Coordinates of C-alpha atoms and ligand atoms in Angstrom, one line a residue:
X1 CA 0.0 0.0 0.0
X2 CA 1.4 3.4 -1.0
X3 CA 1.4 5.4 2.2
X4 CA 2.8 8.5 0.5
X5 CA -0.4 9.1 -1.4
X6 CA -2.4 9.8 1.7
X7 CA -2.3 12.4 4.4
X8 CA -3.8 12.7 7.9
X9 CA -6.2 15.5 8.4
X10 CA -7.5 16.9 11.7
X11 CA -11.3 16.7 11.5
X12 CA -11.7 19.6 13.8
X13 CA -9.4 22.3 12.3
X14 CA -8.2 20.8 9.0
X15 CA -4.5 20.7 9.9
X16 CA -2.7 18.2 7.7
X17 CA 0.3 16.0 8.4
X18 CA 1.9 13.0 6.8
X19 CA 1.4 10.8 9.8
X20 CA -1.3 10.3 12.5
X21 CA -1.0 12.2 15.7
X22 CA -2.9 11.5 19.0
X23 CA -3.3 15.2 19.6
X24 CA -3.5 18.0 17.0
X25 CA -0.7 20.4 17.4
X26 CA -2.8 23.2 15.9
X27 CA -6.1 23.0 17.8
X28 CA -5.2 20.7 20.7
X29 CA -8.0 18.2 20.0
X30 CA -7.4 14.5 20.8
X31 CA -7.9 11.6 18.3
X32 CA -9.1 13.9 15.6
X33 CA -6.9 12.7 12.7
X34 CA -8.4 10.7 9.8
X35 CA -6.5 9.5 6.8
X36 CA -7.5 11.0 3.5
X37 CA -6.3 10.7 -0.1
X38 CA -4.1 13.5 -1.2
X39 CA -5.8 14.5 -4.5
X40 CA -2.7 15.9 -6.2
X41 CA -0.7 12.7 -5.7
X42 CA -3.4 10.3 -6.3
X43 CA -2.8 8.5 -9.5
X44 CA -5.5 6.0 -9.0
X45 CA -8.0 8.7 -8.4
X46 CA -6.9 10.6 -11.5
X47 CA -7.1 7.5 -13.6
X48 CA -10.5 6.8 -12.3
X49 CA -11.6 10.4 -12.9
X50 CA -10.4 10.1 -16.6
X51 CA -12.3 6.9 -16.9
X52 CA -15.4 8.5 -15.5
X53 CA -15.3 11.2 -18.1
X54 CA -15.1 8.7 -20.9
X55 CA -18.3 6.9 -19.9
X56 CA -21.4 8.0 -21.8
X57 CA -23.0 9.8 -19.0
X58 CA -26.6 10.1 -18.0
X59 CA -27.8 13.4 -19.4
X60 CA -26.6 16.1 -17.0
X61 CA -28.7 19.1 -16.1
X62 CA -26.4 20.2 -13.4
X63 CA -24.7 23.0 -15.3
X64 CA -27.6 25.3 -15.8
X65 CA -29.8 27.1 -13.4
X66 CA -33.5 26.8 -14.4
X67 CA -36.6 28.6 -13.2
X68 CA -38.6 26.4 -10.7
X69 CA -41.4 26.0 -13.2
X70 CA -39.1 24.5 -15.8
X71 CA -37.6 21.9 -13.5
X72 CA -38.9 18.4 -14.3
X73 CA -40.2 16.7 -11.2
X74 CA -41.4 13.5 -13.0
X75 CA -40.6 10.5 -10.9
X76 CA -41.8 7.9 -13.3
X77 CA -38.4 6.2 -13.2
X78 CA -38.6 4.8 -9.7
X79 CA -38.0 1.1 -9.5
X80 CA -40.4 -1.0 -7.5
X81 CA -38.5 -3.4 -5.3
X82 CA -41.4 -5.8 -5.1
X83 CA -41.5 -5.4 -1.3
X84 CA -44.3 -3.0 -0.6
X85 CA -43.1 -1.9 2.8
X86 CA -39.6 -1.2 1.6
X87 CA -40.9 0.8 -1.3
X88 CA -43.0 2.9 1.1
X89 CA -40.0 3.5 3.3
X90 CA -38.0 4.6 0.3
X91 CA -40.8 7.1 -0.6
X92 CA -42.1 5.1 -3.6
X93 CA -39.4 2.7 -4.8
X94 CA -35.7 3.0 -5.7
X95 CA -34.7 6.3 -7.4
X96 CA -32.3 5.7 -10.2
X97 CA -28.9 7.1 -9.4
X98 CA -29.6 7.4 -5.7
X99 CA -27.3 6.0 -3.1
X100 CA -28.9 4.2 -0.1
X101 CA -27.1 3.1 3.0
X102 CA -28.8 0.3 4.9
X103 CA -27.3 0.1 8.3
X104 CA -27.9 -2.5 11.0
X105 CA -26.4 -4.9 13.4
X106 CA -24.5 -7.9 11.9
X107 CA -26.9 -10.8 11.5
X108 CA -30.1 -8.7 11.4
X109 CA -30.8 -9.8 7.8
X110 CA -29.4 -7.0 5.5
X111 CA -27.9 -9.4 3.0
X112 CA -31.1 -11.5 3.0
X113 CA -33.3 -8.5 2.4
X114 CA -31.1 -7.3 -0.5
X115 CA -31.0 -10.7 -2.1
X116 CA -34.8 -10.8 -2.0
X117 CA -34.9 -7.3 -3.5
X118 CA -32.5 -8.6 -6.2
X119 CA -34.8 -11.5 -6.9
X120 CA -37.8 -9.2 -7.4
X121 CA -35.9 -6.7 -9.5
X122 CA -34.3 -9.4 -11.7
X123 CA -37.6 -10.0 -13.4
X124 CA -37.1 -6.8 -15.4
X125 CA -33.6 -5.3 -14.6
X126 CA -30.0 -6.4 -14.1
X127 CA -28.6 -6.3 -10.6
X128 CA -24.9 -6.2 -9.7
X129 CA -24.2 -7.7 -6.3
X130 CA -20.7 -6.9 -5.1
X131 CA -19.8 -8.7 -2.0
X132 CA -16.7 -8.0 0.1
X133 CA -17.7 -10.1 3.0
X134 CA -18.6 -13.4 1.5
X135 CA -17.4 -15.5 -1.4
X136 CA -19.5 -15.6 -4.5
X137 CA -20.3 -19.2 -3.7
X138 CA -21.7 -18.2 -0.3
X139 CA -23.8 -15.6 -1.9
X140 CA -25.1 -18.2 -4.3
X141 CA -26.0 -20.5 -1.5
X142 CA -28.1 -17.8 0.2
X143 CA -29.6 -16.9 -3.2
X144 CA -30.5 -20.6 -3.6
X145 CA -32.2 -20.7 -0.2
X146 CA -34.2 -17.6 -1.2
X147 CA -35.1 -19.0 -4.6
X148 CA -33.1 -16.6 -6.7
X149 CA -31.9 -18.1 -9.9
X150 CA -32.1 -15.4 -12.5
X151 CA -29.1 -14.7 -14.7
X152 CA -29.9 -11.0 -14.3
X153 CA -28.3 -11.1 -10.8
X154 CA -24.5 -10.7 -11.4
X155 CA -22.4 -11.5 -8.3
X156 CA -18.8 -10.4 -7.8
X157 CA -16.6 -11.0 -4.8
X158 CA -14.5 -7.9 -4.7
X159 CA -12.8 -6.0 -1.9
X160 CA -10.9 -3.4 -3.9
X161 CA -13.3 -0.4 -4.1
X162 CA -11.7 1.0 -7.2
X163 CA -12.4 -2.3 -9.0
X164 CA -15.9 -2.3 -7.7
X165 CA -16.5 1.2 -9.0
X166 CA -15.0 0.3 -12.4
X167 CA -17.3 -2.7 -12.4
X168 CA -20.3 -0.4 -11.9
X169 CA -19.1 1.9 -14.7
X170 CA -18.9 -1.0 -17.2
X171 CA -22.1 -2.7 -16.2
X172 CA -25.6 -2.4 -17.5
X173 CA -27.1 -2.9 -14.1
X174 CA -30.0 -0.8 -12.9
X175 CA -29.3 -1.5 -9.3
X176 CA -26.0 -2.3 -7.5
X177 CA -25.5 -3.7 -4.0
X178 CA -22.2 -3.3 -2.2
X179 CA -22.1 -5.6 0.8
X180 CA -20.6 -4.1 2.9
X181 CA -18.8 -0.7 3.0
X182 CA -16.7 -1.9 5.9
X183 CA -15.3 -4.8 3.9
X184 CA -14.0 -2.9 0.9
X185 CA -10.8 -1.0 0.9
X186 CA -9.2 1.7 -1.2
X187 CA -5.7 0.6 -2.2
X188 CA -4.2 4.1 -1.8
X189 CA -5.2 4.4 1.9
X190 CA -3.1 2.7 4.5
X191 CA -5.7 2.5 7.2
X192 CA -7.5 -0.8 7.7
X193 CA -10.8 -1.6 5.9
X194 CA -13.7 -0.3 8.0
X195 CA -11.8 2.7 9.3
X196 CA -13.3 6.2 8.8
X197 CA -10.9 7.0 6.0
X198 CA -11.5 3.8 4.1
X199 CA -15.2 3.9 4.4
X200 CA -15.4 7.6 3.4
X201 CA -13.1 7.5 0.4
X202 CA -14.5 4.2 -0.8
X203 CA -18.1 5.5 -0.6
X204 CA -17.0 8.6 -2.5
X205 CA -15.9 6.5 -5.4
X206 CA -19.1 4.4 -5.4
X207 CA -21.3 7.5 -5.3
X208 CA -19.4 8.9 -8.3
X209 CA -20.0 5.7 -10.2
X210 CA -23.7 5.5 -9.1
X211 CA -24.4 9.1 -10.2
X212 CA -22.5 8.8 -13.4
X213 CA -24.2 5.6 -14.6
X214 CA -27.6 6.4 -12.9
X215 CA -27.4 3.2 -11.0
X216 CA -29.5 2.9 -7.8
X217 CA -26.8 1.8 -5.4
X218 CA -27.5 0.2 -2.0
X219 CA -24.6 0.2 0.4
X220 CA -24.7 -2.2 3.4
X221 CA -23.2 -0.8 6.7
X222 CA -22.8 -2.7 9.9
X223 CA -23.6 -0.3 12.7
X224 CA -25.1 -0.5 16.1
X225 CA -27.8 1.9 17.1
X226 CA -25.3 4.0 19.1
X227 CA -23.1 4.1 16.0
X228 CA -20.2 2.6 17.9
X229 CA -18.6 1.1 14.8
X230 CA -16.6 3.6 12.8
X231 CA -18.0 4.1 9.4
X232 CA -21.6 4.4 8.4
X233 CA -22.3 7.3 10.7
X234 CA -19.7 9.4 8.8
X235 CA -21.5 8.5 5.6
X236 CA -24.9 9.8 6.6
X237 CA -24.4 13.2 4.9
X238 CA -22.9 11.7 1.8
X239 CA -25.7 9.4 0.8
X240 CA -29.3 10.2 -0.3
X241 CA -31.1 7.8 1.9
X242 CA -30.2 6.1 5.2
X243 CA -32.2 3.1 6.3
X244 CA -31.9 1.5 9.7
X245 CA -32.7 -2.2 10.0
X246 CA -33.4 -3.2 13.5
X247 CA -34.4 -6.5 14.9
X248 CA -35.9 -8.2 17.9
X249 CA -34.1 -11.6 17.7
X250 CA -36.5 -13.4 20.0
X251 CA -39.6 -12.7 18.0
X252 CA -38.0 -12.8 14.5
X253 CA -39.3 -9.3 13.9
X254 CA -37.4 -6.9 11.8
X255 CA -38.1 -3.2 11.5
X256 CA -36.9 -1.1 8.7
X257 CA -37.1 2.7 8.9
X258 CA -35.7 5.7 7.1
X259 CA -33.4 7.9 9.2
X260 CA -32.8 10.2 6.3
X261 CA -34.5 10.4 2.9
X262 CA -33.9 13.0 0.3
X263 CA -36.8 11.6 -1.8
X264 CA -39.5 10.9 0.8
X265 CA -40.6 11.0 4.4
X266 CA -38.8 9.5 7.3
X267 CA -41.9 8.7 9.1
X268 CA -42.7 5.4 7.3
X269 CA -41.6 2.0 8.7
X270 CA -41.8 -1.5 7.4
X271 CA -42.1 -4.6 9.5
X272 CA -40.8 -8.0 8.4
X273 CA -40.5 -11.3 10.1
X274 CA -37.5 -13.6 9.4
X275 CA -38.5 -17.1 8.4
X276 CA -36.8 -20.1 7.0
X277 CA -37.1 -18.8 3.5
X278 CA -36.3 -15.2 4.1
X279 CA -38.0 -12.1 5.2
X280 CA -41.8 -11.8 5.0
X281 CA -43.7 -8.6 5.2
X282 CA -46.0 -8.5 8.2
X283 CA -49.5 -7.4 6.9
X284 CA -51.1 -6.7 10.2
X285 CA -48.3 -5.5 12.5
X286 CA -50.6 -4.1 15.2
X287 CA -52.2 -7.5 15.7
X288 CA -48.7 -9.0 16.0
X289 CA -47.5 -6.5 18.5
X290 CA -50.6 -6.6 20.6
X291 CA -50.5 -10.4 20.8
X292 CA -52.6 -11.7 23.6
X293 CA -53.8 -8.2 24.5
X294 CA -56.3 -8.5 21.7
X295 CA -57.7 -11.7 23.2
X296 CA -58.5 -9.7 26.3
X297 CA -60.4 -7.0 24.5
X298 CA -64.1 -7.4 25.5
X299 CA -63.1 -8.9 28.9
X300 CA -63.5 -6.8 32.0
X301 CA -59.9 -6.1 33.1
X302 CA -56.5 -5.9 31.6
X303 CA -53.5 -6.7 33.9
X304 CA -52.4 -3.7 36.0
X305 CA -49.5 -1.8 34.6
X306 CA -50.6 -2.2 31.0
X307 CA -52.1 0.1 28.4
X308 CA -52.4 0.4 24.6
X309 CA -51.0 3.3 22.7
X310 CA -51.4 4.2 19.0
X311 CA -48.4 5.3 17.0
X312 CA -49.3 7.5 14.1
X313 CA -46.1 8.1 12.2
X314 CA -46.2 7.6 8.5
X315 CA -49.1 6.5 6.4
X316 CA -50.2 3.7 8.7
X317 CA -50.9 3.6 12.4
X318 CA -49.5 1.0 14.7
X319 CA -51.0 -0.1 18.0
X320 CA -48.6 -1.1 20.7
X321 CA -49.0 -2.4 24.2
X322 CA -47.0 -0.7 26.9
X323 CA -46.1 -2.3 30.2
X324 CA -45.0 -0.5 33.3
X325 CA -43.9 -1.7 36.7
X326 CA -43.4 0.4 39.8
X327 CA -41.8 -1.3 42.8
X328 CA -40.4 0.0 46.1
X329 CA -36.6 0.0 46.4
X330 CA -34.2 0.4 49.3
X331 CA -31.9 2.2 46.9
X332 CA -31.6 6.0 47.7
X333 CA -31.7 6.8 44.0
X334 CA -34.5 4.7 42.4
X335 CA -34.0 3.3 39.0
X336 CA -35.9 4.4 35.9
X337 CA -35.5 1.8 33.1
X338 CA -37.1 2.2 29.7
X339 CA -37.2 -0.1 26.7
X340 CA -38.2 1.3 23.4
X341 CA -39.1 4.7 24.6
X342 CA -37.2 8.0 25.3
X343 CA -35.6 7.9 28.7
X344 CA -35.9 11.7 29.3
X345 CA -39.6 11.6 28.4
X346 CA -40.1 8.9 31.0
X347 CA -38.4 11.1 33.7
X348 CA -40.7 13.9 32.7
X349 CA -43.8 11.7 32.8
X350 CA -42.9 10.4 36.2
X351 CA -42.4 14.0 37.5
X352 CA -45.8 15.1 36.0
X353 CA -47.6 12.1 37.6
X354 CA -46.0 12.9 41.0
X355 CA -46.7 16.7 40.9
X356 CA -50.0 16.9 39.1
X357 CA -51.7 13.7 40.1
X358 CA -50.2 12.9 43.5
X359 CA -48.7 9.6 42.6
X360 CA -45.6 9.4 44.8
X361 CA -43.2 7.7 42.5
X362 CA -40.0 9.3 44.0
X363 CA -39.1 6.3 46.1
X364 CA -40.0 3.6 43.5
X365 CA -38.2 2.0 40.7
X366 CA -40.1 2.6 37.5
X367 CA -39.7 0.2 34.5
X368 CA -41.4 0.8 31.2
X369 CA -41.4 -1.5 28.2
X370 CA -42.9 -1.2 24.8
X371 CA -43.9 -4.7 23.9
X372 CA -42.5 -6.1 20.7
X373 CA -39.0 -4.6 20.6
X374 CA -40.1 -1.5 18.6
X375 CA -38.4 1.8 19.3
X376 CA -41.2 4.2 19.7
X377 CA -40.6 7.9 20.0
X378 CA -44.0 9.5 19.2
X379 CA -45.0 11.8 22.1
X380 CA -48.6 10.7 21.5
X381 CA -47.7 7.6 23.6
X382 CA -47.3 9.8 26.7
X383 CA -50.9 9.3 27.9
X384 CA -50.8 5.5 27.5
X385 CA -47.5 5.3 29.3
X386 CA -48.7 7.5 32.1
X387 CA -51.8 5.2 32.4
X388 CA -49.6 2.1 32.6
X389 CA -47.4 3.6 35.3
X390 CA -50.5 4.8 37.3
X391 CA -52.2 1.4 37.1
X392 CA -49.1 -0.4 38.2
X393 CA -48.7 2.1 41.1
X394 CA -52.3 1.8 42.2
X395 CA -52.5 -1.9 41.3
X396 CA -55.6 -1.3 39.4
X397 CA -56.6 -2.2 35.9
X398 CA -58.3 -0.4 33.0
X399 CA -60.7 -1.6 30.3
X400 CA -58.6 -3.8 28.0
X401 CA -60.5 -2.3 25.1
X402 CA -59.3 1.2 25.8
X403 CA -56.6 3.0 23.7
X404 CA -54.9 6.2 24.9
X405 CA -53.6 8.8 22.6
X406 CA -52.2 12.2 23.8
X407 CA -49.1 14.1 24.6
X408 CA -48.7 15.1 28.3
X409 CA -47.3 18.6 29.0
X410 CA -45.4 19.7 32.1
X411 CA -48.5 21.2 33.7
X412 CA -50.3 17.9 33.3
X413 CA -52.3 19.1 30.3
X414 CA -53.1 16.7 27.5
X415 CA -52.0 18.1 24.2
X416 CA -53.3 17.4 20.7
X417 CA -51.5 14.9 18.4
X418 CA -51.2 14.5 14.7
X419 CA -53.3 12.0 12.7
X420 CA -55.7 11.3 15.6
X421 CA -58.5 10.1 13.2
X422 CA -56.2 7.6 11.5
X423 CA -54.9 6.2 14.8
X424 CA -58.4 5.7 16.1
X425 CA -59.5 4.1 12.9
X426 CA -56.8 1.5 13.3
X427 CA -57.7 0.9 16.9
X428 CA -61.4 0.5 16.0
X429 CA -60.5 -2.0 13.2
X430 CA -58.8 -4.1 15.8
X431 CA -61.8 -4.1 18.1
X432 CA -61.0 -1.3 20.5
X433 CA -64.2 0.3 21.7
X434 CA -63.0 3.2 23.8
X435 CA -60.4 5.9 23.3
X436 CA -59.0 8.5 25.6
X437 CA -57.9 11.5 23.5
X438 CA -57.0 15.2 24.0
X439 CA -60.2 17.3 24.3
X440 CA -58.7 20.0 22.1
X441 CA -58.8 17.6 19.2
X442 CA -62.5 17.1 19.4
X443 CA -64.9 17.0 17.6
X444 CA -63.2 14.7 15.1
X445 CA -64.3 14.8 11.5
X446 CA -63.7 11.2 10.9
X447 CA -64.5 9.4 14.2
X448 CA -64.8 5.7 13.8
X449 CA -68.3 4.3 14.2
X450 CA -69.1 2.5 17.4
X451 CA -66.2 3.9 19.3
X452 CA -66.7 5.8 22.5
X453 CA -64.3 8.8 22.3
X454 CA -63.5 10.5 25.6
X455 CA -61.8 13.9 25.5
X456 CA -59.6 14.8 28.5
X457 CA -57.9 18.0 29.4
X458 CA -55.5 17.0 32.2
X459 CA -53.6 13.9 33.3
X460 CA -55.7 13.7 36.4
X461 CA -58.9 13.8 34.4
X462 CA -57.5 11.0 32.2
X463 CA -56.7 8.8 35.1
X464 CA -60.1 9.5 36.6
X465 CA -61.9 8.5 33.3
X466 CA -59.8 5.4 32.9
X467 CA -60.2 4.3 36.6
X468 CA -63.6 5.7 37.6
X469 CA -63.6 3.9 41.0
X470 CA -60.7 6.0 42.3
X471 CA -61.1 9.6 43.3
X472 CA -58.4 11.6 41.7
X473 CA -59.9 15.0 41.5
X474 CA -60.5 16.7 44.8
X475 CA -63.5 18.8 45.9
X476 CA -63.6 22.5 45.0
X477 CA -62.6 23.8 48.4
X478 CA -58.9 24.1 47.6
X479 CA -59.4 27.3 45.6
X480 CA -56.3 28.9 47.0
X481 CA -53.9 26.4 45.7
X482 CA -52.4 26.6 42.3
X483 CA -54.6 24.9 39.7
X484 CA -53.4 21.4 38.9
X485 CA -51.2 21.1 41.9
X486 CA -51.0 18.0 44.0
X487 CA -52.6 19.6 46.9
X488 CA -55.6 20.6 44.9
X489 CA -56.0 17.1 43.4
X490 CA -56.1 15.0 46.4
X491 CA -56.6 15.2 50.1
X492 CA -54.5 12.4 51.4
X493 CA -53.4 8.9 50.4
X494 CA -56.9 7.5 51.1
X495 CA -58.2 9.0 47.8
X496 CA -56.7 6.0 46.0
X497 CA -58.9 3.5 47.8
X498 CA -62.1 2.4 46.2
Ligands
LIG1 P1 -27.9 -12.0 7.0 O1 -28.8 -11.5 5.9 O2 -26.7 -12.7 6.5 O3 -27.6 -10.9 8.0 P2 -26.6 -9.6 7.7 O4 -26.3 -9.4 6.3 O5 -27.4 -8.4 8.3 O6 -25.4 -9.7 8.6 O7 -28.8 -13.1 7.8 C1 -28.9 -13.1 9.1 C2 -29.6 -14.2 9.8 O8 -30.8 -14.6 9.1 C3 -28.7 -15.5 9.8 O9 -28.5 -15.8 11.1 C4 -29.6 -16.6 9.2 C5 -30.9 -16.0 9.1 N1 -31.7 -16.4 7.9 C6 -33.0 -16.9 8.1 O10 -33.5 -17.1 9.2 N2 -33.7 -17.3 7.0 C7 -33.2 -17.1 5.7 O11 -33.9 -17.4 4.7 C8 -31.9 -16.5 5.5 C9 -31.3 -16.3 4.2 C10 -31.2 -16.2 6.7
LIG2 MG1 -24.5 -9.7 5.4

């Protein structure tokens, strides 16, 4: 490897050296050096650039500014991947020439998903599958397992990214997969494959090739949710679309969502289940996530500490069960543990429940879990989570057929949420008969038939409506106390007894 052709650049101040330094002598930052190709010395890059300009390029409109009205926005060229959920997440299929990064933990099923996409696309287009991780034979074995046998799927086992880009330039493929960006290397960079420099320079070349030949290019990146592995995170701003593929291994569920999308919304998500013969789209994800909750709808009581919330991101709503457990602890600083929900939001909810509804949670451990392994960040889940925590604290239960939708503010007010009608429609479809919703959103234009919709203004009112046997709201003699305060809401602990 020719070390002389690269340089080390401080990512904080831009200072350049010929070797790596622990601390930048210019700006004083630690561990800020990343190896980059020095363009003036880079023969390979020049050669590649010359090759790029020889290729009959896709018509370029980039050189001329046009009035808005003359810019063509036709999107007829999108390629359907044959997987409806994936197409939705992409914003309507693969855009020719776009570069998509699909990031996820090793083993989650990225290669499987892409081979299935290749299978569907191969009916009408050619696909170039470049693998740096596996041998071509291994890819073929997986393809066989997934029933892919089209000659339109071309497989190359290649780790040199310059060769990979050349391969793209000379191919007729409509779609190219590079599996993975961590396994390919640029021969002019001395750093190991998978390092920030390698991943960045390699991706730059692949993006050039993709744009030049108008090939929709899907890059695979191994990354954990925290982005602990160097690489894909530094690519996020270079590529057009970043998809995150997450999994709950125990239930074989896989969730695909867009983190960034230049051609569509980032609110959509697709849900798959991993089976013996590949990934299958889950048609009715709410039913899957709610599991045995649905069998309890129509019964009298749900277990204490549970509630149902309705996510409304994207074009479809998703109903999820939330479970909470509050338990006394000898520990002076009680634990707050949350799975699938925002930790700081939980702290906020616990504080609001304590201050505005008199639930003394300060000495208790509070655990919250969104069932099904989905990461859920929609604030519309606040109300349901508050209900679950309250029912666990009080050891009471609510109607299993009740769904709660609403954001909880710091004064205990229930705030309106987006797409309420759509969320309730999905709940009604699954058999839910009652909904607690923000009063400010009523009346609804499109309320589902046969559903009792209860508008609430405060968290205490919501708890009262969900648990009518407990007295949460105190008599009107506490006029001198601040509205919504704990003192106004209850007299003493006995208000929680039936
Ligand atoms: P893989 O796609 O290789 O994961 P990644 O590329 O993200 O590292 O597949 C991961 C797991 O999926 C692997 O443990 C085997 C399993 N699998 C199935 O269960 N069914 C299948 O049809 C295939 C191809 C894989
Ligand atoms: Mg793989």
